[in-house]
Each structure stands twice: as C-alpha cells, then as structure tokens.
Amino acid sequence: MKILFIATKAADKQGDLLEVSLLHGLRTVLGDDCVDYPRKKVMYHDFSDTPKDTLHGRGFSLLTTPIQDIKNRDIFNQKFDYVIYGDGHMYGEDPNIECIDELSDGNVWIIDGHDLYGDAPHKIIHEGEEIIGTQFTNCFKRELVETNDDSVYPTGFGIPEDRIREVDFSIKDQLYQKTAPAHSLFNYANDMGGGFSHHKFTVEEEYYNDLSRSWFGLTCKKGGWDCLRHYEIIAAGSLLLFRDYDKKPPLCSPQELPCFSYSTKKELHNLMSSLVVEGKPTTEYLDMVDKQREWLYNNGTTIARAKKIIKVLNK
C-alpha cells in the first residue's frame, strides 16, 4: 500500500497531535511507501520554522526521536493507492486539491482531529449541548459521537513504542502526578478547552520521571475525551484513573480503555485508598496496570493506530 499524506502547511500549527500521531505511525509501518507532503519538518527534528518549545505539549513524546527521511519526494511522478489529508482543514487549509487527489484516482480520506468544542462548519446537539460533529465522509475521526455514516471511522492519538517504560514500583513515592489537570481533582479549571497551565515541566525526562514515581496518573475530559496525557501515564508505568470515563461516547477515543472511572472526590479517594494499601499495590492494582499496558500496545501506540487505518483502507 502506498499513501500520500497531506500535512498541515501553517508553521504555527505543526504540533497538531492527531496528525503527528498518525503520520508517525504510518511512516513507521510503511516506510517510504508513506510520503508526507509538504515535508513535515518537525518530525525530522528540523525546527527552523517552528521552535519545538512553541509546539503543543512542547513536542514531548511524539517528537522525542526523529523519524527517518524519505528517498523520493517527487510525488507528481508517482501513483498512490490513497491520499490522506491531515488536520490542515481545521486551520483553513483545503482538504481537497484536484491535482493531488488525481494521484490516487480519487481515493481520498481525511483525518479529523477537532475537539468537541470550538469552531467548525457542522455542529450537532448531543445530550443537550452543542458539539462539533462529523465534518466529512471517508474520514478518520478522534472525537466521534455520530455513528450514522459507515464511511467514518474512529481513531485517536498514539504514542511511539520507544516511550513505553518498564514499571518500577521501587521508585513510587507520590500518590499522583504533579501535572494532574485541575478538573481531575475537582478544582476550578480554566483550561477545559485546551491550555498550558498544568505543563509544569520543560524537560521531557523530568516529566516522565514524575509520572513514573506516581502510583496514579489522574486524567479527565478537556476539549475532548482524547489526550496524549492518557497514553503518557500508562507508558510511564503509572495506573491511569479517568474522571467520568463511564460517560464517554463509545467511539470517542480512547476506545475500550480498561480503567477505573470516578465521578466524585469520595470515589477518587476510595479508589486510591483501596488500590494502594500501606505503600504497596493490591492485586486489583496490578491487574489493571497489566490490562492498561496491554491495551496501550494493541491500541494506543502510533503503530497500532496506523495499522487500524491500514486495515480499514484494505477493506
């Protein structure tokens, strides 16, 4: 299979996490048979147009290691099985360019990384609130709520496999991570639509070390249900606890994630108290850690996300 991936052009939008996640996975799985156009410089550690520390999440996890470059970028002298447009449409870029679409004989798909809230042409009412709905057919969508179109498939963020650490219980000396979102702790949150108030680390390994030494990684819905934080918590060897996960629409990412869901301060306290007793993990804690890490390898790595897209295209 040969894929032409149309990357976002705007220099200040290069940190789009869904686009980077899926392109990372497709390039890893397909090698030179996945061509990013225009060349997505930040993924090759060329930050000349976009400084790394200006990217969402400072480029942690997804841009730790550069990917291998492509030998042949002369796309107009090649044929592709599919063209996949990234998230440029979210930033005013055209998701259908005729001379590009012709390179795959019109076999065109679109990535949709919209959050639930914000600006988009098509909105719907879901459970009494206005949210962003499905924008396209032939689409892979992260925050998928509508299920009435069989050409729209769920997808989500992923994390590179090399970011997954061994679990080390001997270093755990704090209950939860320093970067826990305010909403996950039932505190006032002013960044539910996305923000940087909980980004307390400027060095990636220090961020991961804080997660690794935490018994629990707390997380929650913000602008959408999906967040790279979920994957980083599990990858670092902490047990993810997810506020209100049981209220998540089934096809919104992360799909079918094994986890403990909590909705009140009391439930959170009771969970943590029952899962770690006198500084030691219980059998229930250990079982859930194993399930979450198995889920991460099978569903939540960039490679796993790419393989699911390839499976859909092959059908």
C-alpha positions as semicolon CSV with decimal commas, in nm:
position;residue;x (nm);y (nm);z (nm)
1;M;0,000;0,000;0,000
2;K;0,124;0,346;-0,090
3;I;-0,014;0,656;0,085
4;L;0,036;1,025;0,019
5;F;-0,020;1,213;0,346
6;I;-0,100;1,582;0,301
7;A;0,045;1,757;0,605
8;T;-0,062;2,089;0,754
9;K;0,129;2,379;0,597
10;A;0,094;2,653;0,861
11;A;0,418;2,686;1,058
12;D;0,235;2,765;1,383
13;K;0,012;2,453;1,358
14;Q;0,278;2,185;1,322
15;G;0,212;2,043;1,669
16;D;-0,135;1,906;1,587
17;L;-0,124;1,587;1,794
18;L;-0,355;1,369;1,586
19;E;-0,177;1,450;1,261
20;V;0,165;1,388;1,417
21;S;0,050;1,065;1,586
22;L;-0,099;0,912;1,273
23;L;0,178;1,029;1,040
24;H;0,438;0,891;1,282
25;G;0,264;0,554;1,280
26;L;0,210;0,539;0,903
27;R;0,570;0,637;0,830
28;T;0,693;0,375;1,080
29;V;0,479;0,096;0,934
30;L;0,501;0,181;0,563
31;G;0,843;0,347;0,543
32;D;0,898;0,513;0,203
33;D;0,551;0,398;0,095
34;C;0,403;0,678;0,305
35;V;0,509;1,019;0,175
36;D;0,435;1,334;0,375
37;Y;0,377;1,637;0,156
38;P;0,480;1,903;0,224
39;R;0,764;1,753;0,428
40;K;0,663;1,780;0,793
41;K;0,989;1,926;0,916
42;V;0,935;1,896;1,292
43;M;0,915;1,517;1,264
44;Y;1,268;1,512;1,122
45;H;1,387;1,744;1,402
46;D;1,405;2,045;1,174
47;F;1,261;2,317;1,398
48;S;1,382;2,607;1,185
49;D;1,028;2,726;1,109
50;T;0,863;2,606;1,429
51;P;1,066;2,608;1,753
52;K;0,999;2,291;1,949
53;D;0,907;2,467;2,272
54;T;0,624;2,652;2,091
55;L;0,451;2,327;1,999
56;H;0,154;2,193;2,193
57;G;0,297;1,988;2,479
58;R;0,642;2,117;2,379
59;G;0,673;1,823;2,142
60;F;0,702;1,573;2,428
61;S;0,662;1,203;2,342
62;L;0,580;1,231;1,971
63;L;0,888;1,431;1,871
64;T;1,144;1,280;2,109
65;T;1,316;1,089;1,829
66;P;1,326;1,199;1,464
67;I;1,179;0,970;1,201
68;Q;1,382;0,852;0,902
69;D;1,355;1,068;0,593
70;I;1,212;0,960;0,257
71;K;1,419;0,892;-0,053
72;N;1,172;1,006;-0,318
73;R;0,951;1,314;-0,266
74;D;0,873;1,371;-0,632
75;I;0,504;1,297;-0,574
76;F;0,380;1,408;-0,915
77;N;0,576;1,130;-1,084
78;Q;0,431;0,861;-0,855
79;K;0,096;0,689;-0,812
80;F;-0,060;0,629;-0,474
81;D;-0,332;0,396;-0,352
82;Y;-0,469;0,661;-0,119
83;V;-0,436;1,029;-0,039
84;I;-0,492;1,113;0,327
85;Y;-0,535;1,477;0,427
86;G;-0,418;1,570;0,775
87;D;-0,573;1,832;1,003
88;G;-0,495;2,134;0,787
89;H;-0,870;2,180;0,725
90;M;-0,901;2,282;1,092
91;Y;-0,675;2,578;1,018
92;G;-0,834;2,698;0,694
93;E;-0,641;2,478;0,450
94;D;-0,814;2,299;0,162
95;P;-0,891;1,929;0,229
96;N;-0,939;1,852;-0,142
97;I;-0,689;1,961;-0,407
98;E;-0,773;1,826;-0,752
99;C;-0,418;1,775;-0,878
100;I;-0,335;1,592;-0,552
101;D;-0,650;1,378;-0,546
102;E;-0,577;1,259;-0,902
103;L;-0,257;1,093;-0,778
104;S;-0,473;0,824;-0,612
105;D;-0,755;0,826;-0,869
106;G;-0,978;0,999;-0,616
107;N;-0,924;0,752;-0,330
108;V;-0,917;1,028;-0,070
109;W;-0,955;1,015;0,309
110;I;-0,943;1,289;0,571
111;I;-0,820;1,299;0,930
112;D;-1,047;1,493;1,166
113;G;-0,885;1,599;1,492
114;H;-1,147;1,852;1,602
115;D;-1,217;1,876;1,974
116;L;-1,579;1,859;2,085
117;Y;-1,596;2,236;2,128
118;G;-1,488;2,532;1,916
119;D;-1,544;2,643;1,558
120;A;-1,637;2,407;1,275
121;P;-1,894;2,417;0,995
122;H;-2,106;2,124;1,116
123;K;-2,225;2,108;1,475
124;I;-2,477;1,881;1,647
125;I;-2,664;1,868;1,976
126;H;-2,554;1,577;2,193
127;E;-2,707;1,522;2,537
128;G;-2,825;1,882;2,550
129;E;-2,503;2,056;2,447
130;E;-2,370;2,181;2,116
131;I;-2,059;1,996;1,999
132;I;-1,861;1,964;1,678
133;G;-1,998;1,683;1,465
134;T;-1,857;1,480;1,179
135;Q;-1,734;1,711;0,903
136;F;-1,656;1,466;0,622
137;T;-1,723;1,128;0,469
138;N;-1,427;0,892;0,414
139;C;-1,289;1,015;0,742
140;F;-1,096;0,902;1,050
141;K;-1,228;1,100;1,346
142;R;-1,098;1,129;1,701
143;E;-1,399;1,270;1,889
144;L;-1,656;1,052;1,711
145;V;-2,009;1,079;1,851
146;E;-2,227;1,034;1,541
147;T;-2,242;0,677;1,415
148;N;-2,483;0,705;1,120
149;D;-2,223;0,702;0,842
150;D;-2,035;0,383;0,759
151;S;-1,755;0,577;0,587
152;V;-1,648;0,746;0,913
153;Y;-1,418;0,550;1,144
154;P;-1,287;0,620;1,493
155;T;-0,920;0,689;1,554
156;G;-0,719;0,862;1,822
157;F;-0,382;0,970;1,950
158;G;-0,094;0,728;1,979
159;I;0,244;0,721;2,147
160;P;0,570;0,589;2,000
161;E;0,661;0,247;2,138
162;D;1,005;0,371;2,244
163;R;0,839;0,598;2,502
164;I;0,700;0,299;2,697
165;R;0,899;0,237;3,017
166;E;0,922;-0,067;3,241
167;V;0,708;-0,041;3,553
168;D;0,925;0,019;3,860
169;F;0,735;0,008;4,189
170;S;1,051;0,076;4,391
171;I;1,061;0,442;4,281
172;K;0,697;0,526;4,356
173;D;0,688;0,786;4,632
174;Q;0,390;1,010;4,547
175;L;0,019;0,943;4,509
176;Y;-0,038;1,119;4,175
177;Q;0,149;1,329;3,923
178;K;0,231;1,699;3,961
179;T;0,069;1,769;3,624
180;A;-0,275;1,632;3,711
181;P;-0,539;1,857;3,544
182;A;-0,741;2,072;3,782
183;H;-1,067;1,916;3,663
184;S;-0,943;1,566;3,752
185;L;-0,903;1,686;4,111
186;F;-1,238;1,870;4,123
187;N;-1,062;2,204;4,137
188;Y;-1,159;2,508;3,931
189;A;-1,038;2,456;3,575
190;N;-0,988;2,747;3,335
191;D;-0,836;2,545;3,051
192;M;-1,105;2,291;2,966
193;G;-1,082;2,391;2,601
194;G;-0,708;2,330;2,599
195;G;-0,432;2,517;2,773
196;F;-0,089;2,501;2,929
197;S;-0,147;2,572;3,298
198;H;-0,060;2,215;3,401
199;H;0,252;2,192;3,179
200;K;0,495;2,224;3,467
201;F;0,796;2,059;3,304
202;T;1,023;2,190;3,030
203;V;1,241;1,876;3,020
204;E;1,068;1,565;2,886
205;E;1,252;1,309;3,101
206;E;1,165;1,504;3,415
207;Y;0,800;1,492;3,311
208;Y;0,816;1,115;3,259
209;N;1,006;1,064;3,584
210;D;0,728;1,244;3,771
211;L;0,469;1,014;3,612
212;S;0,680;0,704;3,680
213;R;0,717;0,777;4,051
214;S;0,342;0,831;4,089
215;W;0,115;0,547;4,191
216;F;-0,166;0,703;3,993
217;G;-0,200;0,920;3,687
218;L;-0,516;1,128;3,702
219;T;-0,686;1,239;3,383
220;C;-1,016;1,372;3,252
221;K;-1,205;1,512;2,956
222;K;-1,098;1,861;2,847
223;G;-1,163;1,998;2,498
224;G;-1,234;1,639;2,402
225;W;-1,212;1,296;2,559
226;D;-0,879;1,212;2,400
227;C;-0,549;1,349;2,524
228;L;-0,187;1,241;2,486
229;R;-0,168;1,254;2,865
230;H;-0,365;0,926;2,890
231;Y;-0,105;0,742;2,685
232;E;0,192;0,902;2,862
233;I;0,057;0,800;3,203
234;I;0,033;0,434;3,104
235;A;0,363;0,442;2,915
236;A;0,542;0,579;3,221
237;G;0,420;0,291;3,439
238;S;0,150;0,465;3,642
239;L;-0,210;0,347;3,688
240;L;-0,450;0,572;3,498
241;L;-0,765;0,687;3,679
242;F;-1,011;0,864;3,447
243;R;-1,275;1,106;3,575
244;D;-1,617;1,028;3,422
245;Y;-1,481;0,779;3,169
246;D;-1,807;0,585;3,201
247;K;-1,985;0,886;3,047
248;K;-1,769;0,889;2,732
249;P;-1,943;0,813;2,400
250;P;-1,819;0,465;2,297
251;L;-1,649;0,568;1,971
252;C;-1,472;0,874;2,112
253;S;-1,106;0,798;2,170
254;P;-0,965;0,636;2,379
255;Q;-1,197;0,349;2,286
256;E;-1,246;0,050;2,518
257;L;-0,970;0,159;2,755
258;P;-0,964;-0,057;3,069
259;C;-0,963;0,184;3,360
260;F;-1,125;0,286;3,687
261;S;-1,375;0,568;3,636
262;Y;-1,464;0,810;3,915
263;S;-1,711;1,099;3,938
264;T;-1,673;1,241;4,290
265;K;-1,394;1,331;4,529
266;K;-1,507;1,050;4,755
267;E;-1,488;0,794;4,476
268;L;-1,138;0,910;4,387
269;H;-1,024;0,891;4,749
270;N;-1,176;0,545;4,795
271;L;-1,017;0,418;4,475
272;M;-0,668;0,532;4,567
273;S;-0,704;0,408;4,925
274;S;-0,819;0,062;4,819
275;L;-0,572;0,011;4,533
276;V;-0,254;0,103;4,722
277;V;-0,250;-0,013;5,084
278;E;0,036;0,074;5,319
279;G;0,256;0,173;5,028
280;K;0,200;-0,150;4,833
281;P;-0,008;-0,219;4,523
282;T;-0,301;-0,458;4,560
283;T;-0,375;-0,743;4,322
284;E;-0,651;-0,530;4,169
285;Y;-0,400;-0,250;4,105
286;L;-0,150;-0,488;3,942
287;D;-0,417;-0,649;3,724
288;M;-0,536;-0,314;3,592
289;V;-0,181;-0,194;3,521
290;D;-0,128;-0,507;3,312
291;K;-0,456;-0,456;3,125
292;Q;-0,380;-0,091;3,052
293;R;-0,034;-0,165;2,920
294;E;-0,166;-0,447;2,702
295;W;-0,429;-0,205;2,569
296;L;-0,159;0,054;2,500
297;Y;0,049;-0,184;2,289
298;N;-0,255;-0,315;2,099
299;N;-0,445;0,011;2,052
300;G;-0,264;0,319;2,177
301;T;0,076;0,327;2,007
302;T;0,133;0,520;1,686
303;I;0,197;0,186;1,513
304;A;-0,130;0,038;1,642
305;R;-0,327;0,342;1,525
306;A;-0,166;0,325;1,181
307;K;-0,236;-0,047;1,144
308;K;-0,605;0,012;1,218
309;I;-0,620;0,278;0,945
310;I;-0,444;0,046;0,700
311;K;-0,690;-0,232;0,789
312;V;-0,985;-0,004;0,709
313;L;-0,830;0,103;0,379
314;N;-0,760;-0,258;0,282
315;K;-1,131;-0,333;0,322
